[in-house]
mmCIF file of C-alpha atoms in Angstrom:
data_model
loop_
_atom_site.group_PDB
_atom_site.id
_atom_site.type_symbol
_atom_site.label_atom_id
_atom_site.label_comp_id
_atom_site.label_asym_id
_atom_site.label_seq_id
_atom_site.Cartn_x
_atom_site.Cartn_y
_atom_site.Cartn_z
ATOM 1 C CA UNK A 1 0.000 0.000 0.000
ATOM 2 C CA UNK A 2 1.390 3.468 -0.597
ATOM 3 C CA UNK A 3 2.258 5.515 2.224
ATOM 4 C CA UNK A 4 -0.316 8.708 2.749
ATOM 5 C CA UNK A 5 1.573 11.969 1.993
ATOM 6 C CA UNK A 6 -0.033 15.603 2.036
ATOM 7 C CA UNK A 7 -1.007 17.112 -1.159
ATOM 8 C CA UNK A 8 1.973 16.728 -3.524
ATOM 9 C CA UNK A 9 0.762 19.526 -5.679
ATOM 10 C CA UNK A 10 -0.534 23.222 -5.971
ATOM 11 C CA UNK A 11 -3.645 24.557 -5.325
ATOM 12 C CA UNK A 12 -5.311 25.511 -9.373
ATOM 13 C CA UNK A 13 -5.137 29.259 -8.806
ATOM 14 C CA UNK A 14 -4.671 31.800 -11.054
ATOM 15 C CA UNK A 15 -1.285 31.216 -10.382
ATOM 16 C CA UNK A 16 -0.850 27.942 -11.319
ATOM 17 C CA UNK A 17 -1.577 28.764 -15.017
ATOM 18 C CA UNK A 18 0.489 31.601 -14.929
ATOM 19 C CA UNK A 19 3.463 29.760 -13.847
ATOM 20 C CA UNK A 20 2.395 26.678 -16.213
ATOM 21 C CA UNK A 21 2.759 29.150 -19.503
ATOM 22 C CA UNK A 22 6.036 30.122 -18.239
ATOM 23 C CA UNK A 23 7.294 26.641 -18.094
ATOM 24 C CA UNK A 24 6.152 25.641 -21.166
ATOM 25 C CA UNK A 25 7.479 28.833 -23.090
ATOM 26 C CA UNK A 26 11.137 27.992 -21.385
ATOM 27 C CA UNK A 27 10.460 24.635 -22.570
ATOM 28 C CA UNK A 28 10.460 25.313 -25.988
ATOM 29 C CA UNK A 29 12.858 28.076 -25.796
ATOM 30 C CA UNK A 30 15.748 26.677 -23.783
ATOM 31 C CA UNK A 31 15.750 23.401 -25.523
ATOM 32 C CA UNK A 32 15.506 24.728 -28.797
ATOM 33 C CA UNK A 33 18.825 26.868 -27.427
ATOM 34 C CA UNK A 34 20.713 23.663 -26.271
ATOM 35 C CA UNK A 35 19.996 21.567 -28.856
ATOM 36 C CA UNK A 36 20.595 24.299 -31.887
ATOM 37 C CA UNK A 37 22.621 27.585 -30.564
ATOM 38 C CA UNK A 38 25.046 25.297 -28.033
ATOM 39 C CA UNK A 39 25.584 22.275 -30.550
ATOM 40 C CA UNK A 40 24.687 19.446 -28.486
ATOM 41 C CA UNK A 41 22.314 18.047 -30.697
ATOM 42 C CA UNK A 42 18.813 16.437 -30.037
ATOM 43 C CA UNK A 43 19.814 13.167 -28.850
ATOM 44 C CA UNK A 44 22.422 14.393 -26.511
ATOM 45 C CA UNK A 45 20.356 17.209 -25.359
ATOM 46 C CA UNK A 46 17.877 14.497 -24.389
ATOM 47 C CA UNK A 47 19.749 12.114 -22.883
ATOM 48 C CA UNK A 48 21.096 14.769 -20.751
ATOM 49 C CA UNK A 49 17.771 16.098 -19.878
ATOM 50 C CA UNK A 50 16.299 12.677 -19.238
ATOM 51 C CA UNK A 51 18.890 12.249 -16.591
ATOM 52 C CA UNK A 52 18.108 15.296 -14.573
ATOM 53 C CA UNK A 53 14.521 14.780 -15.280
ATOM 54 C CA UNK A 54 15.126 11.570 -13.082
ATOM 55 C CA UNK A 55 17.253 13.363 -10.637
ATOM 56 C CA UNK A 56 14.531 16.183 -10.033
ATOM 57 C CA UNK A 57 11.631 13.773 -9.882
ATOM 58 C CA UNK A 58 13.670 12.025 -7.280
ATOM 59 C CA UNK A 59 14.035 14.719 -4.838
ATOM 60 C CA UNK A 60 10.420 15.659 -5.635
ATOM 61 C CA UNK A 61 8.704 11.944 -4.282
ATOM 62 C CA UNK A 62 10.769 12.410 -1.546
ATOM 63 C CA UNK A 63 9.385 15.350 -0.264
ATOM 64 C CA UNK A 64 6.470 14.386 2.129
ATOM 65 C CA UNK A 65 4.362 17.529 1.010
ATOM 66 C CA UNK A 66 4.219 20.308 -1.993
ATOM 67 C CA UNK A 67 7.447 22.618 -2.001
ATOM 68 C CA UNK A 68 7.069 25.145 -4.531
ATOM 69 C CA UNK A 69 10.838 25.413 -6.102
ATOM 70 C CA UNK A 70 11.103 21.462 -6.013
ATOM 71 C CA UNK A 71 7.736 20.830 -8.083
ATOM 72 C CA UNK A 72 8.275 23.752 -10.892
ATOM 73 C CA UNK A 73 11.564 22.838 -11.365
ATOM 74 C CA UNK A 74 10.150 19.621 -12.045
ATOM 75 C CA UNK A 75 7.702 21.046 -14.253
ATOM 76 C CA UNK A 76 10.240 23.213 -16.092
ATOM 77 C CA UNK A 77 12.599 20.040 -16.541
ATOM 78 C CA UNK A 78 9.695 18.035 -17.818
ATOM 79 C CA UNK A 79 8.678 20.414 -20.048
ATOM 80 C CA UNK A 80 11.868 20.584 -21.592
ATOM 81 C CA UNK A 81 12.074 16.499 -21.298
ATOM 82 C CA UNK A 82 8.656 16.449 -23.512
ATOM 83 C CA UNK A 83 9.838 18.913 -25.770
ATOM 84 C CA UNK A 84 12.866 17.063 -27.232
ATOM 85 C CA UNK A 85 10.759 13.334 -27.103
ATOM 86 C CA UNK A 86 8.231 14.925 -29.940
ATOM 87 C CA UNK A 87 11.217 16.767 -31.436
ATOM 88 C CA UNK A 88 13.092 13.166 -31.629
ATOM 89 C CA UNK A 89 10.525 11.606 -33.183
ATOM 90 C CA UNK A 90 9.840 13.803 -36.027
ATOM 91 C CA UNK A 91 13.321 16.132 -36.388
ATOM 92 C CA UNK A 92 15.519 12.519 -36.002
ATOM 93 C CA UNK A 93 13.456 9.808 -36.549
ATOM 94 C CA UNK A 94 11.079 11.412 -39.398
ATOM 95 C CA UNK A 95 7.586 10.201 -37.770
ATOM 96 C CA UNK A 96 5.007 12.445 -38.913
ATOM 97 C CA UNK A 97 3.091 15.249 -36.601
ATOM 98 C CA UNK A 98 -0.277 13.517 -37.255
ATOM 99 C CA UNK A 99 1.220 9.889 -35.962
ATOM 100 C CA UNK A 100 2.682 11.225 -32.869
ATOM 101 C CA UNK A 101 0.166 13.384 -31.971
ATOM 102 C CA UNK A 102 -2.072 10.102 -32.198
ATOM 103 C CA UNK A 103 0.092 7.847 -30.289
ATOM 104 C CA UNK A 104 0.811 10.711 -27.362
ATOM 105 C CA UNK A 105 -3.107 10.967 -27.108
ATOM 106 C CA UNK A 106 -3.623 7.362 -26.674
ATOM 107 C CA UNK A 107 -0.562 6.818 -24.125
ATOM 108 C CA UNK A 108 -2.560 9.738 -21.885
ATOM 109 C CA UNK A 109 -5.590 8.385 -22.162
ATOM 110 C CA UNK A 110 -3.925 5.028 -21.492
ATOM 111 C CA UNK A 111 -2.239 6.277 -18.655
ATOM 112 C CA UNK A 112 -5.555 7.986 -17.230
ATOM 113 C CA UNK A 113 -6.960 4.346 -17.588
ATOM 114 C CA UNK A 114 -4.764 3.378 -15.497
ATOM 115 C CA UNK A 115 -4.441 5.438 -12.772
ATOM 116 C CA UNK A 116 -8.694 5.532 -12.318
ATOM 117 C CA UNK A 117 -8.385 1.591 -12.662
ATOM 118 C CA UNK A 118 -6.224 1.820 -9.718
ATOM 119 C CA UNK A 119 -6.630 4.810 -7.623
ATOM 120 C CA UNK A 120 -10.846 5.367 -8.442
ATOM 121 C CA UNK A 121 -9.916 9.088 -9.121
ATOM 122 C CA UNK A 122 -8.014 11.826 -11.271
ATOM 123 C CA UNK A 123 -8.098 14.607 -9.333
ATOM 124 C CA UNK A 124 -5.255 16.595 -8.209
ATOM 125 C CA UNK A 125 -6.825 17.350 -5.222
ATOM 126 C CA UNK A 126 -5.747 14.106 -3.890
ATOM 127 C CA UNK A 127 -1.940 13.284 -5.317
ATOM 128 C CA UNK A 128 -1.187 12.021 -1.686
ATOM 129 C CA UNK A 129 0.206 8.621 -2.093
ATOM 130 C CA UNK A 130 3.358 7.541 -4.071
ATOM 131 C CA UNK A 131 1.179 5.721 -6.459
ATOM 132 C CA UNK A 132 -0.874 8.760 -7.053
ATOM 133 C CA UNK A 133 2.141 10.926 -8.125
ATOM 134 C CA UNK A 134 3.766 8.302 -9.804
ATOM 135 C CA UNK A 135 0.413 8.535 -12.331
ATOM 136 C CA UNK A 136 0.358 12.370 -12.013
ATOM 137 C CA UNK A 137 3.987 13.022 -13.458
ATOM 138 C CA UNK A 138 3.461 10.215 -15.880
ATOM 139 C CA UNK A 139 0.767 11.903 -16.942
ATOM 140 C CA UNK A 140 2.424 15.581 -16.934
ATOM 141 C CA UNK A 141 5.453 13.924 -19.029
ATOM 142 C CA UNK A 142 2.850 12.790 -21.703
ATOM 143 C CA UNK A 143 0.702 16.077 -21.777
ATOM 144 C CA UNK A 144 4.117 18.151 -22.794
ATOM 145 C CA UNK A 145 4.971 15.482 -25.836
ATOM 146 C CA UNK A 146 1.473 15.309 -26.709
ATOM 147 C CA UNK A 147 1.131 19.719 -26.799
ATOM 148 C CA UNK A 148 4.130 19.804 -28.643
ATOM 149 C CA UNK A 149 3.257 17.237 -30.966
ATOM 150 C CA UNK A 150 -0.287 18.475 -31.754
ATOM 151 C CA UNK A 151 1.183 22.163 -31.803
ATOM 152 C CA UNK A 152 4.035 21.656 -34.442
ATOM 153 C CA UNK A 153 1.054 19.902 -36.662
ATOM 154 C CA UNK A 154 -1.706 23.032 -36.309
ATOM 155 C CA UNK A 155 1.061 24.844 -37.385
ATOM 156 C CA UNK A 156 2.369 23.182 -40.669
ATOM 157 C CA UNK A 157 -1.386 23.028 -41.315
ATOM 158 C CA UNK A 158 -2.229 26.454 -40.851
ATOM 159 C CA UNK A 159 1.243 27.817 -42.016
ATOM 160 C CA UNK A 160 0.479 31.084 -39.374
ATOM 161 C CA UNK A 161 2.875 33.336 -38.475
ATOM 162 C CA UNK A 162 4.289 32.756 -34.660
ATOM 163 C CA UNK A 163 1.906 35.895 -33.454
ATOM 164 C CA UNK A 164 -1.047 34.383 -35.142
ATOM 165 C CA UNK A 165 -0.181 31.168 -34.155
ATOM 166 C CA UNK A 166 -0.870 31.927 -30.404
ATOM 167 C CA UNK A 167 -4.615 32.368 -30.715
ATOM 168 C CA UNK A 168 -5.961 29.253 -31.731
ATOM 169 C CA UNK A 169 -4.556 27.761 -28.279
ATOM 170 C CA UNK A 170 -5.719 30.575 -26.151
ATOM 171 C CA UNK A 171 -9.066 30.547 -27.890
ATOM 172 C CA UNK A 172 -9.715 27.359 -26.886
ATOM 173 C CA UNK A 173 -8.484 27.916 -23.513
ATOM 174 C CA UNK A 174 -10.882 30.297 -22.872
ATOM 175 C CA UNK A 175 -13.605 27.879 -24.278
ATOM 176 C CA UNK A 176 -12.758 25.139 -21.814
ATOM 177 C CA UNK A 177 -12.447 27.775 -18.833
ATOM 178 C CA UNK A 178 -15.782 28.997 -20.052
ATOM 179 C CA UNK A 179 -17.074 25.236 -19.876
ATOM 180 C CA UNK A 180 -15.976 24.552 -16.715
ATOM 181 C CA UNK A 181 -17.318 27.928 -15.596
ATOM 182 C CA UNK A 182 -20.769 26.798 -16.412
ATOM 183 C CA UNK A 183 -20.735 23.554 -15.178
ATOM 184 C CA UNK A 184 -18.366 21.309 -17.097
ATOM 185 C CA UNK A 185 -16.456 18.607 -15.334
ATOM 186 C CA UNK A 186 -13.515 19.746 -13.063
ATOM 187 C CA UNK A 187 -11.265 17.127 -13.995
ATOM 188 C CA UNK A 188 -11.692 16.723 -17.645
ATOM 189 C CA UNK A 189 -11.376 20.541 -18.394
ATOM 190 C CA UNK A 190 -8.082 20.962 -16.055
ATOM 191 C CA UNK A 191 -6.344 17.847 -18.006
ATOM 192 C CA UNK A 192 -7.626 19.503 -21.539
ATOM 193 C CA UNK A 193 -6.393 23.200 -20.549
ATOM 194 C CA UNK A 194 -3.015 21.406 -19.551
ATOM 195 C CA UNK A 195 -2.039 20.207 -22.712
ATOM 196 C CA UNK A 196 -2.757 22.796 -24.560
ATOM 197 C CA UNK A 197 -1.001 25.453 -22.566
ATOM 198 C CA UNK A 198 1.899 23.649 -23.850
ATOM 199 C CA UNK A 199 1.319 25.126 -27.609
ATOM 200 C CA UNK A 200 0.464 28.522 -26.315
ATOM 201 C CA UNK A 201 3.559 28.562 -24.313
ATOM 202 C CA UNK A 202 5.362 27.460 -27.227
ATOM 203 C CA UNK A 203 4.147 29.520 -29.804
ATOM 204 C CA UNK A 204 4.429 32.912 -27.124
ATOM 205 C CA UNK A 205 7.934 31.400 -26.836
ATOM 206 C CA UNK A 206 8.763 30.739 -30.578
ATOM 207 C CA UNK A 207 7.192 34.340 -31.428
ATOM 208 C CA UNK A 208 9.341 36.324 -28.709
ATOM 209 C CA UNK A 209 12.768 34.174 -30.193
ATOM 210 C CA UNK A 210 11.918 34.531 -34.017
ATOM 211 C CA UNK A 211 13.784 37.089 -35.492
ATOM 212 C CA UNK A 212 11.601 40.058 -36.722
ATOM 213 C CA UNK A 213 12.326 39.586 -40.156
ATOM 214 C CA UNK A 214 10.355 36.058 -39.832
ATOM 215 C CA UNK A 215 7.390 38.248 -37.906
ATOM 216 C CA UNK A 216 8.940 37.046 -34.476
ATOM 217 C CA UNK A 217 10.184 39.642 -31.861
ATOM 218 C CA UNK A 218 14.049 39.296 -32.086
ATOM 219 C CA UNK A 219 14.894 37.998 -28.465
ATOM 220 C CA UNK A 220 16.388 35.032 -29.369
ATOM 221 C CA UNK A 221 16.337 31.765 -28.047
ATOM 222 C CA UNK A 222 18.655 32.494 -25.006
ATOM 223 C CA UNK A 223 16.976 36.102 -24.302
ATOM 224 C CA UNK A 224 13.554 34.161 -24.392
ATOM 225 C CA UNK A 225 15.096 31.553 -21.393
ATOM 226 C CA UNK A 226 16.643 34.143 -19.700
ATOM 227 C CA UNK A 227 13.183 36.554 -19.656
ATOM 228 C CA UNK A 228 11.067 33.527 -18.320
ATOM 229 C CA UNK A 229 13.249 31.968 -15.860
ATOM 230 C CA UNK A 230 13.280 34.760 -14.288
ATOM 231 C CA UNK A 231 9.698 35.228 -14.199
ATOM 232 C CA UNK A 232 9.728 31.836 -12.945
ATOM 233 C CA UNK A 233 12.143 32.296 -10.160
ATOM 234 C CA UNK A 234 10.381 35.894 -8.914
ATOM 235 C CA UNK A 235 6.991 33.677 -9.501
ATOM 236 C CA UNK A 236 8.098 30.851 -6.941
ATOM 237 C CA UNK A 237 9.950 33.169 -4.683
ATOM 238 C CA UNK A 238 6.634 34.678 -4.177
ATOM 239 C CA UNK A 239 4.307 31.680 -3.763
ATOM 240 C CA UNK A 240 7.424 30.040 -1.403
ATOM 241 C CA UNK A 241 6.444 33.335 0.813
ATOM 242 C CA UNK A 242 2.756 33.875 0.086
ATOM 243 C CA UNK A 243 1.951 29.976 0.236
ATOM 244 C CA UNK A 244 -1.177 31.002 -1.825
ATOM 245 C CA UNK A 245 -1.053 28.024 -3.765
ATOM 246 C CA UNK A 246 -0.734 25.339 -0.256
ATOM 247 C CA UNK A 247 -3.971 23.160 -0.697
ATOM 248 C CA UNK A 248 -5.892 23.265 2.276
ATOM 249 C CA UNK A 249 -7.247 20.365 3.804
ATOM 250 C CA UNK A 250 -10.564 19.235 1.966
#
């Protein structure tokens, strides 16, 4: 039996998506830095990542309750982790969008199967045993491969600019907040806002790092990383402080 832990995660707050964009925007930009501006490569860059990914997630099941740096550093490494899978896959391997944004959606839903087979819930509400969070970051893993997969595909479809291309995400953002706003369930709207915060962070990210000529904003991959890890870090610092995020006990 797993051993009962306090809430492993954040309270969904305002704050939570805030700090989820930002993760997902250094996501795209600091891999895409590694992996292109620093040489490494995408296999390397992986491999590298998928160690610390393990080395963060570590230090995150051991911690008997939510801890603010410990869990978004998770969720930035993650993000970064799930990046460079899809990017694998098509970039190396030559696997088209459409097929891995297939197979991504049926490991989630596979892995939601899973966890309610076991555990008789998804909510977040309750990550409070090791098998719980086990399930959770599984899942978290998959929803970052999965948003970058199905992002990369609207976009050769569409062929949109990077401004353009971060509507269509937050559009349908603010459908599924609207939804849930008027009555839809709690858990299938949070899961479906998840992933696709992943594009919009992408595309905000690939729009601030494309050079002007290409209709970006110039910063660069590296000035994009640097600009949201530090809205990250001044983020965290404050919800380490505030604890506005702490769930309470239900």
């Amino acid at each position: 039996m797993s051993r009962r832990l306090l809430n492993k995660v954040p309270e969904v707050t305002v704050w939570f998506w805030i700090i989820k964009i930002l993760c997902t925007t250094v996501g795209e930009s600091f891999a895409d830095y590694i992996n292109g501006t620093l040489g490494v490569g995408l296999v390397n860059t992986a491999l590298l990542f998928t160690v610390l990914l393990g080395a963060v997630l570590y230090a995150q099941m051991r911690l008997p309750a939510y801890k603010a740096p410990v869990y978004w550093l998770a969720v930035v490494v993650v993000s970064i982790t799930g990046t460079l899978y899809t990017d694998i896959l098509t970039d190396q391997l030559g696997v088209p969008l459409w097929i891995s944004s297939t197979a991504f959606a049926v490991l989630l839903a596979g892995v939601f199967a899973l966890w309610y087979r076991k555990e008789r819930t998804l909510s977040i509400h309750h990550i409070d045993t090791t098998a719980r969070e086990t399930f959770y970051w599984l899942a978290v893993l998959v929803t970052f491969a999965l948003g970058t997969a199905v992002g990369d595909w609207t976009l050769d479809l569409t062929g949109w600019g990077p401004g353009q291309a971060v509507l269509l995400p937050l559009g349908l953002i603010a459908a599924i907040a609207a939804a849930w706003r008027f009555g839809a369930g709690p858990v299938l709207t949070f899961w479906l806002a998840y992933v696709l915060t992943r594009p919009l962070g992408a595309n905000i990210g690939d729009w601030l790092a494309t050079p002007a000529r290409e209709q970006g904003l110039g910063l660069g991959t590296a000035g994009t990383s640097v600009l949201f890890l530090g809205a990250i870090l001044a983020t965290v610092t404050y919800l380490s402080v505030s604890r506005v995020d702490v769930v309470r006990n239900r």
